[in-house]
Short mmCIF file of C-alpha atoms in Angstrom, two decimals:
data_model
loop_
_atom_site.label_atom_id
_atom_site.label_comp_id
_atom_site.label_asym_id
_atom_site.label_seq_id
_atom_site.Cartn_x
_atom_site.Cartn_y
_atom_site.Cartn_z
CA MET B 1 -27.78 27.27 19.50
CA THR B 2 -25.01 26.20 22.02
CA THR B 3 -26.82 23.19 22.39
CA ILE B 4 -26.88 22.70 18.67
CA ALA B 5 -22.60 23.67 18.69
CA SER B 6 -22.18 21.47 21.13
CA LEU B 7 -23.93 18.43 19.52
CA ASP B 8 -22.12 19.09 16.20
CA THR B 9 -18.69 19.21 18.11
CA THR B 10 -19.67 15.73 20.01
CA PHE B 11 -20.75 14.48 16.68
CA GLU B 12 -17.31 15.58 14.61
CA ARG B 13 -15.35 13.48 17.19
CA ARG B 14 -17.39 10.30 16.38
CA ALA B 15 -16.38 7.82 13.77
CA ASP B 16 -15.75 9.39 10.25
CA GLY B 17 -14.12 8.33 6.93
CA ALA B 18 -10.84 8.65 8.43
CA THR B 19 -11.95 6.07 10.84
CA LEU B 20 -13.11 3.71 8.64
CA LEU B 21 -9.99 3.65 6.62
CA SER B 22 -7.71 3.42 9.58
CA VAL B 23 -9.82 -0.13 10.39
CA CYS B 24 -9.01 -1.20 6.78
CA VAL B 25 -5.25 -0.70 7.03
CA LEU B 26 -5.17 -2.55 10.59
CA VAL B 27 -7.28 -4.94 9.38
CA LEU B 28 -5.37 -5.36 6.21
CA LEU B 29 -1.75 -5.70 7.69
CA LEU B 30 -2.66 -7.43 11.00
CA THR B 31 -5.17 -10.48 9.69
CA PRO B 32 -2.88 -12.99 8.34
CA ALA B 33 -2.90 -13.05 4.54
CA ARG B 34 -3.90 -16.94 4.33
CA LEU B 35 -7.35 -16.12 5.92
CA VAL B 36 -10.53 -15.59 4.43
CA LEU B 37 -14.30 -15.24 5.35
CA ARG B 38 -16.22 -18.41 5.44
CA GLY B 39 -19.45 -18.65 3.59
CA LEU B 40 -18.80 -16.83 0.53
CA PRO B 41 -18.89 -18.52 -2.91
CA MET B 42 -15.06 -16.85 -3.85
CA SER B 43 -12.41 -16.22 -1.31
CA LEU B 44 -12.39 -12.92 0.23
CA THR B 45 -10.46 -11.56 2.65
CA MET B 46 -11.84 -9.12 5.80
CA SER B 47 -9.98 -6.48 4.25
CA ASP B 48 -11.55 -7.34 0.79
CA VAL B 49 -14.94 -6.83 2.00
CA LEU B 50 -14.10 -3.82 3.84
CA GLY B 51 -12.80 -2.19 0.59
CA LEU B 52 -16.13 -3.13 -0.79
CA PHE B 53 -17.62 -1.69 1.96
CA THR B 54 -15.96 1.58 1.93
CA LEU B 55 -16.94 1.35 -1.86
CA THR B 56 -20.56 1.11 -1.28
CA MET B 57 -20.38 3.72 1.19
CA TRP B 58 -18.55 6.34 -0.94
CA MET B 59 -21.02 5.85 -3.86
CA CYS B 60 -23.89 6.06 -1.25
CA ALA B 61 -22.23 9.47 0.54
CA HIS B 62 -21.95 10.92 -2.65
CA LEU B 63 -25.51 10.99 -3.54
CA THR B 64 -25.81 13.64 -0.60
CA THR B 65 -24.22 16.94 0.21
CA THR B 66 -24.28 16.68 3.92
CA LEU B 67 -22.05 13.68 4.46
CA GLY B 68 -18.89 15.65 4.03
CA MET B 69 -17.23 13.65 1.26
CA ALA B 70 -15.23 15.72 -0.92
CA LYS B 71 -16.67 17.28 -4.28
CA GLY B 72 -14.75 17.75 -7.41
CA GLY B 73 -11.89 16.24 -8.89
CA ASN B 74 -7.89 16.62 -8.82
CA ALA B 75 -5.35 15.00 -11.08
CA VAL B 76 -5.16 11.76 -8.95
CA ARG B 77 -8.58 11.40 -8.38
CA ARG B 78 -8.92 11.37 -11.96
CA GLY B 79 -6.44 9.00 -12.61
CA ILE B 80 -8.16 6.71 -10.19
CA PHE B 81 -11.35 6.87 -12.49
CA ALA B 82 -9.29 6.10 -15.38
CA TYR B 83 -7.67 3.31 -14.09
CA ALA B 84 -10.75 1.60 -12.97
CA LEU B 85 -12.35 2.44 -16.43
CA ALA B 86 -9.50 0.32 -18.02
CA ILE B 87 -9.88 -2.27 -15.69
CA LEU B 88 -13.76 -2.52 -16.44
CA PHE B 89 -13.10 -2.48 -20.19
CA LEU B 90 -10.42 -5.31 -19.93
CA TYR B 91 -12.80 -7.55 -18.11
CA GLY B 92 -15.64 -6.82 -20.45
CA TYR B 93 -13.33 -7.51 -23.20
CA ALA B 94 -12.14 -10.65 -21.83
CA ALA B 95 -15.31 -11.97 -20.88
CA TYR B 96 -17.09 -11.06 -24.09
CA GLY B 97 -14.73 -13.79 -25.85
CA TYR B 98 -14.55 -17.43 -24.80
CA LEU B 99 -12.98 -17.90 -21.71
CA PRO B 100 -12.88 -21.65 -19.83
CA SER B 101 -15.10 -21.58 -17.08
CA ASP B 102 -12.11 -21.88 -14.48
CA GLU B 103 -10.78 -18.75 -16.19
CA LEU B 104 -13.96 -16.80 -16.05
CA ASN B 105 -14.29 -17.39 -12.35
CA SER B 106 -10.62 -16.60 -11.71
CA ALA B 107 -11.57 -13.05 -14.06
CA ASP B 108 -14.56 -12.32 -11.57
CA HIS B 109 -12.54 -12.66 -8.37
CA SER B 110 -9.87 -10.31 -9.76
CA LEU B 111 -12.78 -8.23 -11.01
CA VAL B 112 -14.19 -8.01 -7.41
CA LEU B 113 -10.82 -7.67 -5.64
CA ALA B 114 -9.98 -4.65 -8.11
CA LEU B 115 -13.25 -2.81 -6.93
CA ALA B 116 -12.61 -3.32 -3.18
CA ASN B 117 -8.97 -1.80 -3.83
CA LEU B 118 -10.60 1.12 -5.75
CA GLY B 119 -12.93 1.39 -2.64
CA LEU B 120 -9.67 2.10 -0.71
CA ALA B 121 -8.31 4.66 -3.20
CA LEU B 122 -11.38 6.42 -3.53
CA GLY B 123 -12.44 6.21 0.30
CA MET B 124 -8.95 7.83 1.08
CA CYS B 125 -9.28 10.37 -1.61
CA ASP B 126 -12.94 11.72 -0.69
CA ALA B 127 -13.67 10.56 2.87
CA VAL B 128 -10.47 11.69 4.55
CA ARG B 129 -10.84 15.31 5.41
CA GLY B 130 -8.11 17.62 6.51
CA ARG B 131 -4.41 17.43 7.66
CA GLU B 132 -5.30 15.97 10.96
CA ARG B 133 -7.95 13.21 9.79
CA LEU B 134 -4.96 11.96 7.27
CA ASP B 135 -2.25 11.71 9.80
CA PHE B 136 -4.76 9.85 11.93
CA VAL B 137 -4.90 7.30 8.76
CA LEU B 138 -1.29 7.39 8.35
CA LYS B 139 -0.41 7.11 12.31
CA ALA B 140 -2.54 3.93 12.35
CA LEU B 141 -0.57 2.63 9.27
CA VAL B 142 2.68 2.84 11.33
CA VAL B 143 0.92 1.18 14.19
CA ALA B 144 -0.01 -1.77 11.79
CA GLY B 145 3.28 -1.61 10.68
CA VAL B 146 4.88 -2.29 14.06
CA GLY B 147 2.27 -5.08 14.68
CA MET B 148 3.44 -6.65 11.55
CA ALA B 149 7.07 -6.22 12.29
CA VAL B 150 6.62 -7.84 16.02
CA VAL B 151 4.89 -10.67 14.50
CA GLY B 152 7.67 -11.25 12.13
CA ALA B 153 10.31 -11.06 15.04
CA ILE B 154 8.78 -13.37 17.17
CA GLN B 155 9.03 -15.99 14.13
CA TRP B 156 12.47 -15.20 13.39
CA ILE B 157 13.74 -15.13 16.68
CA PHE B 158 11.79 -17.86 18.34
CA GLY B 159 10.75 -19.84 15.50
CA PHE B 160 7.22 -19.06 16.57
CA ASP B 161 4.15 -18.68 14.58
CA LEU B 162 2.01 -15.95 16.43
CA THR B 163 -0.34 -16.11 13.01
CA ALA B 164 -1.82 -19.38 13.86
CA PHE B 165 -3.55 -18.33 16.97
CA MET B 166 -4.68 -14.87 14.74
CA LYS B 167 -7.94 -16.45 14.00
CA LEU B 168 -11.64 -15.79 14.58
CA PRO B 169 -14.46 -18.04 14.18
CA ILE B 170 -15.81 -16.64 10.59
CA LEU B 171 -12.29 -16.88 9.02
CA SER B 172 -10.44 -20.03 7.48
CA SER B 173 -7.58 -20.68 5.78
CA ASN B 174 -7.31 -20.93 2.38
CA ASP B 175 -5.51 -23.27 -0.11
CA VAL B 176 -2.14 -20.92 0.01
CA GLU B 177 0.61 -22.67 2.17
CA VAL B 178 2.59 -20.10 3.91
CA GLN B 179 5.59 -21.32 6.20
CA ALA B 180 6.10 -19.09 9.33
CA VAL B 181 9.66 -19.85 8.85
CA GLU B 182 11.31 -20.21 5.41
CA ALA B 183 15.04 -21.38 4.69
CA ARG B 184 16.40 -20.67 1.26
CA SER B 185 20.00 -21.47 0.79
CA GLY B 186 20.54 -21.64 4.02
CA ILE B 187 19.03 -18.30 4.70
CA GLN B 188 15.99 -18.14 7.37
CA ARG B 189 13.27 -15.17 6.47
CA VAL B 190 9.83 -15.10 7.91
CA PRO B 191 6.53 -13.63 6.11
CA ALA B 192 5.02 -12.01 9.53
CA THR B 193 1.26 -11.85 8.57
CA THR B 194 1.63 -11.63 4.80
CA GLY B 195 1.97 -14.65 2.33
CA HIS B 196 5.47 -14.47 1.58
CA PRO B 197 8.74 -12.67 3.22
CA ILE B 198 9.17 -10.67 -0.39
CA GLU B 199 5.74 -9.03 0.73
CA PHE B 200 6.62 -8.49 4.34
CA GLY B 201 9.99 -6.90 3.10
CA VAL B 202 8.59 -4.51 0.69
CA ILE B 203 5.62 -3.24 2.90
CA MET B 204 8.20 -2.82 5.74
CA ALA B 205 10.06 -0.54 3.34
CA MET B 206 6.80 1.37 2.44
CA ILE B 207 6.11 1.87 5.94
CA LEU B 208 9.15 3.10 7.43
CA PRO B 209 9.32 6.32 6.09
CA PHE B 210 6.43 7.53 7.82
CA ALA B 211 7.32 6.28 11.16
CA ILE B 212 10.39 8.72 10.28
CA HIS B 213 8.63 11.59 9.19
CA TYR B 214 6.70 11.48 12.32
CA GLY B 215 9.80 11.13 14.16
CA PHE B 216 11.10 14.13 12.64
CA HIS B 217 7.83 16.51 13.17
CA ALA B 218 6.54 14.94 16.43
CA ARG B 219 8.03 18.40 18.39
CA ASP B 220 6.03 20.58 15.87
CA ARG B 221 2.91 18.93 17.24
CA GLY B 222 3.71 19.25 20.71
CA GLU B 223 4.45 15.33 21.12
CA SER B 224 7.64 13.22 22.32
CA PRO B 225 9.16 11.79 19.14
CA ARG B 226 10.38 8.93 21.11
CA ARG B 227 7.47 6.24 20.32
CA TRP B 228 8.22 7.21 16.73
CA TRP B 229 11.86 6.67 16.76
CA ALA B 230 11.05 3.13 18.55
CA ALA B 231 8.50 2.45 15.82
CA ALA B 232 10.78 3.06 13.09
CA ALA B 233 13.59 0.85 14.88
CA VAL B 234 10.99 -1.97 14.77
CA ILE B 235 9.97 -1.59 11.39
CA ALA B 236 13.27 -1.75 10.45
CA ALA B 237 13.96 -4.78 12.19
CA GLY B 238 10.76 -6.39 10.24
CA LEU B 239 12.70 -5.55 7.35
CA MET B 240 15.86 -7.04 8.33
CA PHE B 241 14.04 -10.34 9.09
CA ALA B 242 12.21 -10.60 5.98
CA VAL B 243 15.84 -10.87 4.44
CA SER B 244 14.38 -9.99 0.98
CA ARG B 245 16.25 -8.52 -1.59
CA SER B 246 12.97 -6.78 -3.10
CA GLY B 247 12.82 -5.36 0.51
CA VAL B 248 16.50 -4.13 0.15
CA LEU B 249 15.86 -2.45 -2.98
CA ALA B 250 12.59 -0.95 -1.84
CA VAL B 251 14.12 0.82 1.26
CA LEU B 252 16.93 1.94 -1.15
CA THR B 253 14.53 3.38 -3.22
CA VAL B 254 12.84 5.10 -0.69
CA GLY B 255 16.03 6.39 0.73
CA PHE B 256 16.86 7.83 -2.47
CA VAL B 257 13.76 10.07 -3.08
CA LEU B 258 13.82 10.92 0.30
CA PHE B 259 17.78 12.00 -0.05
CA LEU B 260 16.44 14.13 -3.29
CA GLY B 261 14.02 16.16 -0.79
CA TRP B 262 16.05 16.34 2.37
CA PRO B 263 18.38 19.17 3.51
CA ASN B 264 21.94 18.11 3.89
CA ARG B 265 21.66 17.88 7.91
CA ARG B 266 19.18 15.76 7.81
CA ARG B 267 20.87 13.25 5.27
CA PHE B 268 23.89 13.18 7.53
CA GLN B 269 21.93 12.34 10.69
CA SER B 270 20.01 9.64 8.58
CA LEU B 271 23.45 8.15 7.64
CA GLY B 272 24.44 8.25 10.88
CA VAL B 273 21.23 6.39 12.30
CA VAL B 274 21.73 3.67 9.37
CA VAL B 275 25.10 2.71 10.38
CA LEU B 276 24.19 2.78 14.37
CA PHE B 277 21.14 0.38 13.25
CA LEU B 278 23.60 -1.86 11.43
CA ALA B 279 25.83 -1.92 14.16
CA VAL B 280 23.04 -2.82 16.59
CA VAL B 281 22.07 -5.81 14.16
CA LYS B 282 25.25 -7.02 13.83
CA VAL B 283 25.69 -7.32 17.72
CA LEU B 284 22.28 -8.79 18.36
CA PHE B 285 21.70 -11.05 15.28
CA PRO B 286 25.31 -11.90 13.92
CA GLY B 287 24.45 -13.70 10.95
CA LEU B 288 21.45 -11.44 9.87
CA LEU B 289 24.01 -9.03 7.82
CA GLY B 290 25.89 -11.82 6.54
CA ALA B 291 22.81 -13.36 5.23
CA PHE B 292 22.19 -10.31 3.00
CA TYR B 293 25.33 -10.14 2.06
CA THR B 294 24.94 -13.87 0.75
CA LEU B 295 21.69 -12.55 -0.92
CA PHE B 296 23.60 -10.63 -3.26
CA THR B 297 26.80 -12.13 -3.65
CA ASN B 298 25.03 -15.35 -4.84
CA ILE B 299 23.11 -13.60 -7.68
CA GLY B 300 24.89 -15.40 -10.07
CA ARG B 301 24.18 -19.10 -8.56
CA ASP B 302 20.54 -18.17 -7.50
CA ASP B 303 18.34 -20.72 -9.03
CA SER B 304 15.39 -17.96 -8.07
CA ILE B 305 17.11 -15.36 -10.53
CA ARG B 306 17.77 -18.07 -13.37
CA TYR B 307 13.83 -19.07 -12.89
CA ARG B 308 12.83 -15.77 -13.27
CA VAL B 309 14.65 -14.67 -16.56
CA HIS B 310 14.02 -17.98 -18.22
CA ASP B 311 10.25 -17.36 -18.80
CA TYR B 312 10.81 -14.21 -20.61
CA PRO B 313 10.45 -15.54 -24.12
CA ASN B 314 7.13 -17.45 -23.17
CA ALA B 315 5.81 -14.37 -21.61
CA ILE B 316 6.70 -12.41 -25.01
CA GLU B 317 5.38 -15.25 -27.00
CA GLU B 318 1.76 -15.11 -25.10
CA PHE B 319 1.73 -11.42 -25.07
CA LEU B 320 2.03 -11.17 -28.63
CA ARG B 321 -1.29 -13.51 -28.91
CA SER B 322 -3.46 -10.24 -27.94
CA PRO B 323 -0.83 -7.66 -27.34
CA TRP B 324 -3.47 -4.46 -26.91
CA PHE B 325 -5.55 -5.92 -24.18
CA GLY B 326 -4.09 -9.34 -23.32
CA ARG B 327 -5.98 -12.65 -22.61
CA GLY B 328 -8.12 -11.35 -19.16
CA ILE B 329 -7.21 -10.24 -15.84
CA GLY B 330 -6.81 -13.01 -13.51
CA THR B 331 -6.74 -15.26 -16.14
CA TRP B 332 -3.09 -16.43 -16.12
CA TYR B 333 -2.52 -18.17 -12.65
CA ALA B 334 -0.61 -21.31 -11.35
CA PRO B 335 -0.58 -24.18 -11.53
CA LYS B 336 -2.53 -24.18 -14.82
CA HIS B 337 0.02 -21.56 -16.72
CA GLN B 338 3.34 -21.17 -15.85
CA VAL B 339 4.11 -18.22 -13.05
CA PHE B 340 5.92 -15.34 -14.27
CA ASP B 341 7.95 -13.75 -11.23
CA ASN B 342 7.37 -10.07 -12.91
CA GLN B 343 4.57 -8.02 -12.88
CA TYR B 344 5.36 -6.33 -15.85
CA LEU B 345 5.37 -9.90 -17.80
CA LEU B 346 2.31 -11.02 -16.35
CA THR B 347 0.20 -7.66 -16.80
CA LEU B 348 1.47 -7.59 -20.36
CA VAL B 349 -0.06 -10.98 -20.72
CA GLU B 350 -3.14 -10.64 -18.92
CA ALA B 351 -4.13 -7.12 -19.80
CA GLY B 352 -2.02 -6.19 -22.75
CA VAL B 353 -0.52 -2.62 -23.59
CA LEU B 354 -3.41 -1.24 -21.98
CA GLY B 355 -3.45 -2.80 -18.51
CA ILE B 356 0.18 -2.01 -18.10
CA THR B 357 -0.20 1.44 -19.09
CA ALA B 358 -3.19 1.81 -16.34
CA PHE B 359 -0.85 -0.31 -13.63
CA VAL B 360 2.17 2.40 -14.21
CA GLY B 361 -0.05 5.63 -15.05
CA LEU B 362 -1.72 4.56 -11.49
CA VAL B 363 1.34 4.70 -9.38
CA LEU B 364 2.84 7.38 -11.72
CA ILE B 365 -0.44 10.04 -11.13
CA GLY B 366 -0.02 9.29 -7.23
CA VAL B 367 3.96 10.28 -7.30
CA TYR B 368 2.58 13.43 -9.37
CA GLY B 369 -0.04 14.44 -6.81
CA ALA B 370 2.55 13.92 -3.89
CA VAL B 371 5.27 15.98 -6.30
CA ARG B 372 2.82 18.80 -6.89
CA ALA B 373 1.54 18.75 -3.44
CA ARG B 374 4.87 19.58 -2.16
CA TYR B 375 5.58 22.25 -5.13
CA LEU B 376 2.25 23.95 -4.00
CA SER B 377 3.02 23.69 0.00
CA HIS B 378 5.36 26.11 1.89
CA ASP B 379 4.46 24.43 5.10
CA PRO B 380 7.31 22.21 6.27
CA ARG B 381 5.24 19.33 7.45
CA ASP B 382 3.04 19.19 4.17
CA ARG B 383 6.20 19.22 2.04
CA ASN B 384 8.09 16.54 4.11
CA LEU B 385 4.74 14.27 4.08
CA ALA B 386 4.59 14.85 0.15
CA LEU B 387 7.79 13.36 -0.27
CA THR B 388 7.40 10.85 2.33
CA LEU B 389 4.01 9.75 -0.10
CA ALA B 390 5.94 10.00 -3.07
CA ALA B 391 8.90 7.72 -1.85
CA ALA B 392 6.28 5.05 -0.53
CA THR B 393 4.18 5.07 -3.84
CA ILE B 394 6.76 4.53 -6.02
CA VAL B 395 8.12 1.85 -4.57
CA PRO B 396 5.85 -0.98 -6.54
CA LEU B 397 6.75 0.04 -9.84
CA GLY B 398 10.56 -1.03 -8.78
CA GLY B 399 8.89 -4.25 -6.78
CA ALA B 400 7.06 -5.28 -10.06
CA ILE B 401 10.27 -5.79 -11.81
CA THR B 402 11.58 -8.30 -8.97
CA PHE B 403 8.07 -10.75 -8.26
CA ASP B 404 4.62 -10.21 -9.31
CA LEU B 405 3.34 -7.67 -7.00
CA LEU B 406 -0.16 -7.54 -7.85
CA ALA B 407 -0.87 -11.41 -6.98
CA PHE B 408 0.03 -10.52 -3.15
CA PRO B 409 -3.27 -8.61 -1.98
CA GLN B 410 -1.58 -6.73 1.14
CA ILE B 411 0.87 -5.18 -0.84
CA THR B 412 -1.92 -4.21 -3.87
CA SER B 413 -4.06 -2.67 -1.65
CA LEU B 414 -1.67 -0.63 0.26
CA MET B 415 -0.67 0.71 -3.06
CA PHE B 416 -4.20 1.89 -3.51
CA VAL B 417 -4.24 3.51 0.07
CA MET B 418 -1.05 5.31 -0.68
CA VAL B 419 -2.65 6.68 -3.89
CA GLY B 420 -5.46 7.83 -2.47
CA ALA B 421 -3.21 9.27 0.63
CA CYS B 422 -1.44 11.06 -2.14
CA CYS B 423 -4.91 12.68 -3.54
CA VAL B 424 -5.77 13.88 -0.03
CA LEU B 425 -2.74 15.70 0.44
CA LEU B 426 -3.31 17.30 -3.07
CA ARG B 427 -6.55 18.29 -2.23
CA ILE B 428 -6.03 19.76 0.84
CA VAL B 429 -2.83 21.65 -0.56
CA GLU B 430 -4.97 22.98 -3.43
CA ASP B 431 -7.74 24.09 -1.04
CA ASP B 432 -5.55 26.10 1.05
CA ARG B 433 -4.15 27.90 -2.16
CA ARG B 434 -7.99 28.42 -3.37
CA ALA B 435 -8.71 29.95 0.31
CA MET B 436 -5.70 32.31 0.20
CA ALA B 437 -6.94 33.40 -3.17
CA ARG B 438 -10.45 34.38 -1.94
CA GLY B 439 -9.48 35.89 1.41
CA PRO B 440 -10.73 34.84 4.74
CA GLU B 441 -14.23 33.29 4.70
CA PRO B 442 -15.94 31.35 7.60
CA ALA B 443 -14.82 27.77 8.11
CA MET B 444 -17.35 24.97 7.44
CA ALA B 445 -16.58 22.10 9.63
CA HIS B 446 -16.03 18.96 7.58
CA ARG B 447 -18.49 15.95 8.38
CA GLY B 448 -17.49 12.42 7.99
CA PHE B 449 -19.59 9.15 7.07
CA SER B 450 -21.68 9.37 10.45
CA ARG B 451 -23.61 12.44 10.75
CA VAL B 452 -27.00 11.57 12.68
CA ALA B 453 -26.93 15.12 13.95
CA GLN B 454 -27.48 16.66 10.59
CA GLY B 455 -31.42 16.25 11.09
CA ALA B 456 -31.57 18.29 14.08
CA GLU B 457 -29.62 21.22 12.68
#
């Protein structure tokens, strides 16, 4: 029995679902967005393939009861399934009618990407078991965010594109051109490993609160908080180097949600840290804060703002052609069609009322799961993590107003990871409450994807 127990402990420390999701997060954020795998019939990134692999593993693991996959649903998991059914229906509806071959190929590609993202959400939801493993994935997210911010900092400070050397032999560049340093209206901004500075800024805003969360609660786990505060500083600097209005709006959204739930002492501490950070930025990078000031004071004369607004009548006209189910996901693309720098308009055109309901509903059900977990839990760390997840998950709803968010693969995949994380935390808290209601009972170890020792038992 001792030998079996030792084997069990050894295998519990091996790779599991959380390990796989951590690899997915690292690959997602640290692989340059323009790189796709060679030899495939459609453009797929390494992250897309990992998402499809995770979905396959999720399906196979659910055919057994011995691989540690969570069984049973909760509100967030049901919301993910509802989104999946909506996407499958919308694809079938569009494919059933006539679509030009190029638009049908684009719809096929969009469906594959949607399945890959669903793999990330469901993998998070069912394969990440327990608080420690959820923390493991979210800490990997912070590490990936630091790496992305460092790449952006090198681009902004030195004008050197490190992503040109972040290329494996199995990868090749797609047709999308990404400028390492972009200048608009005399303002320098960088994309890091993403496809655009807007995406870079919004992703930094979504990851920043997790570094702050682990900084606040590091001492509770017997750790030094210094590395987490250093990570938060680097990620915040990355947000500044993106020089993006959408990034600023995203971080303001995150801050607003956090301030709603934080105690007064933490609010004042955070305001002091923000003032100190901005003062340091002013000293080290004198023109950076002025660039942000120009972005917002120049809104009335900014061509990009006028371009975003002028396409509204065209979008409404196209939407009214098929208001309920749209013309097909992925079928409205540049340069064949006019670009809508607004995800709500684009979703209305491509997927109609059903599509936009599915998109908004997916984000809101994730936020609901985090808020519900905060309400049910009495653990300060769980409550703050739930607040952090809610703040990060709701960001895409605001970002979708300012740019076509779902056209950017990294932030789209990160959104699904966030929804899955909300599902994990809600499941953990609900399981704890059910366990308390039943009273003490023997605890069973959670098993991951790899349970080679199962036969030995």
